[in-house]
Coordinates of C-alpha atoms in Angstrom, one line a residue:
X30 CA -15.1 -11.4 -4.0
X31 CA -12.2 -9.6 -5.5
X32 CA -11.1 -10.7 -9.0
X33 CA -7.5 -10.3 -8.0
X34 CA -5.8 -12.3 -5.3
X35 CA -2.6 -10.6 -4.1
X36 CA 0.2 -12.1 -2.0
X37 CA -0.3 -11.0 1.6
X38 CA 3.1 -9.3 1.8
X39 CA 2.4 -7.2 -1.3
X40 CA -1.0 -6.1 0.0
X41 CA 0.4 -5.4 3.5
X42 CA 3.2 -3.3 1.9
X43 CA 0.7 -1.3 -0.2
X44 CA -1.3 -0.7 3.0
X45 CA 1.8 0.4 4.9
X46 CA 2.4 2.9 2.0
X47 CA -1.0 4.5 2.5
X48 CA -0.6 4.6 6.3
X49 CA 2.8 6.3 5.9
X50 CA 1.5 8.7 3.3
X51 CA -1.3 9.8 5.8
X52 CA 1.3 10.1 8.6
X53 CA 3.5 12.3 6.3
X54 CA 0.6 14.7 5.9
X55 CA 0.4 15.1 9.7
X56 CA 4.1 15.7 10.6
X57 CA 5.9 19.1 10.5
X58 CA 8.3 19.5 7.5
X59 CA 11.3 19.2 9.8
X60 CA 10.2 15.6 10.7
X61 CA 9.1 14.5 7.2
X62 CA 12.3 13.1 5.9
X63 CA 12.0 9.7 7.6
X64 CA 8.4 9.4 6.3
X65 CA 9.6 10.3 2.8
X66 CA 12.4 7.7 3.0
X67 CA 9.9 5.1 4.1
X68 CA 7.6 5.9 1.2
X69 CA 10.4 5.5 -1.2
X70 CA 11.5 2.1 0.3
X71 CA 7.9 0.9 0.3
X72 CA 7.5 2.0 -3.3
X73 CA 10.6 0.1 -4.4
X74 CA 9.3 -3.0 -2.5
X75 CA 5.9 -2.8 -4.3
X76 CA 7.4 -2.2 -7.8
X77 CA 10.0 -5.0 -7.4
X78 CA 7.6 -7.6 -6.0
X79 CA 7.8 -10.9 -7.9
X80 CA 4.0 -10.9 -8.4
X81 CA 4.4 -8.3 -11.2
X82 CA 6.4 -10.8 -13.2
X83 CA 3.5 -13.3 -13.3
X84 CA 0.7 -13.3 -15.8
X85 CA -1.6 -11.9 -13.1
X86 CA 0.6 -8.8 -12.7
X87 CA -1.3 -6.6 -15.2
X88 CA -1.8 -2.9 -15.1
X89 CA -5.4 -3.6 -14.0
X90 CA -4.0 -5.6 -11.1
X91 CA -1.9 -2.6 -10.0
X92 CA -5.0 -0.5 -9.9
X93 CA -6.9 -3.2 -8.0
X94 CA -4.1 -3.5 -5.5
X95 CA -4.2 0.2 -4.7
X96 CA -8.0 0.2 -4.4
X97 CA -8.1 -2.9 -2.1
X98 CA -5.3 -1.6 0.1
X99 CA -6.9 1.9 0.3
X100 CA -10.2 0.3 1.3
X101 CA -8.6 -1.9 4.0
X102 CA -6.6 1.0 5.5
X103 CA -9.8 3.2 5.5
X104 CA -11.5 0.4 7.5
X105 CA -8.6 0.2 9.9
X106 CA -8.6 3.9 10.8
X107 CA -12.3 4.3 11.2
X108 CA -13.2 4.9 14.8
X109 CA -14.1 1.6 16.5
X110 CA -12.9 -0.5 13.6
X111 CA -10.4 -3.2 14.2
X112 CA -7.8 -4.6 11.9
X113 CA -8.9 -7.7 10.0

């Protein structure tokens, strides 16, 4: 079990960031502006989340959030894998 328990909305926002980042890599430069704007908006939402103001919001927790979200998005895009 993970040492860090994140609020569902924070974890979902980080997951959306990774999905959007992957999508940005696949769009032509002329269509990339919307994806870049979404990444910026998601980044602001993650950075400003109230979780980071708690005692659990440590630098190690930031790394753990990224690792957990990255693993969950990798599972979701694997062929035949469903979303949890």
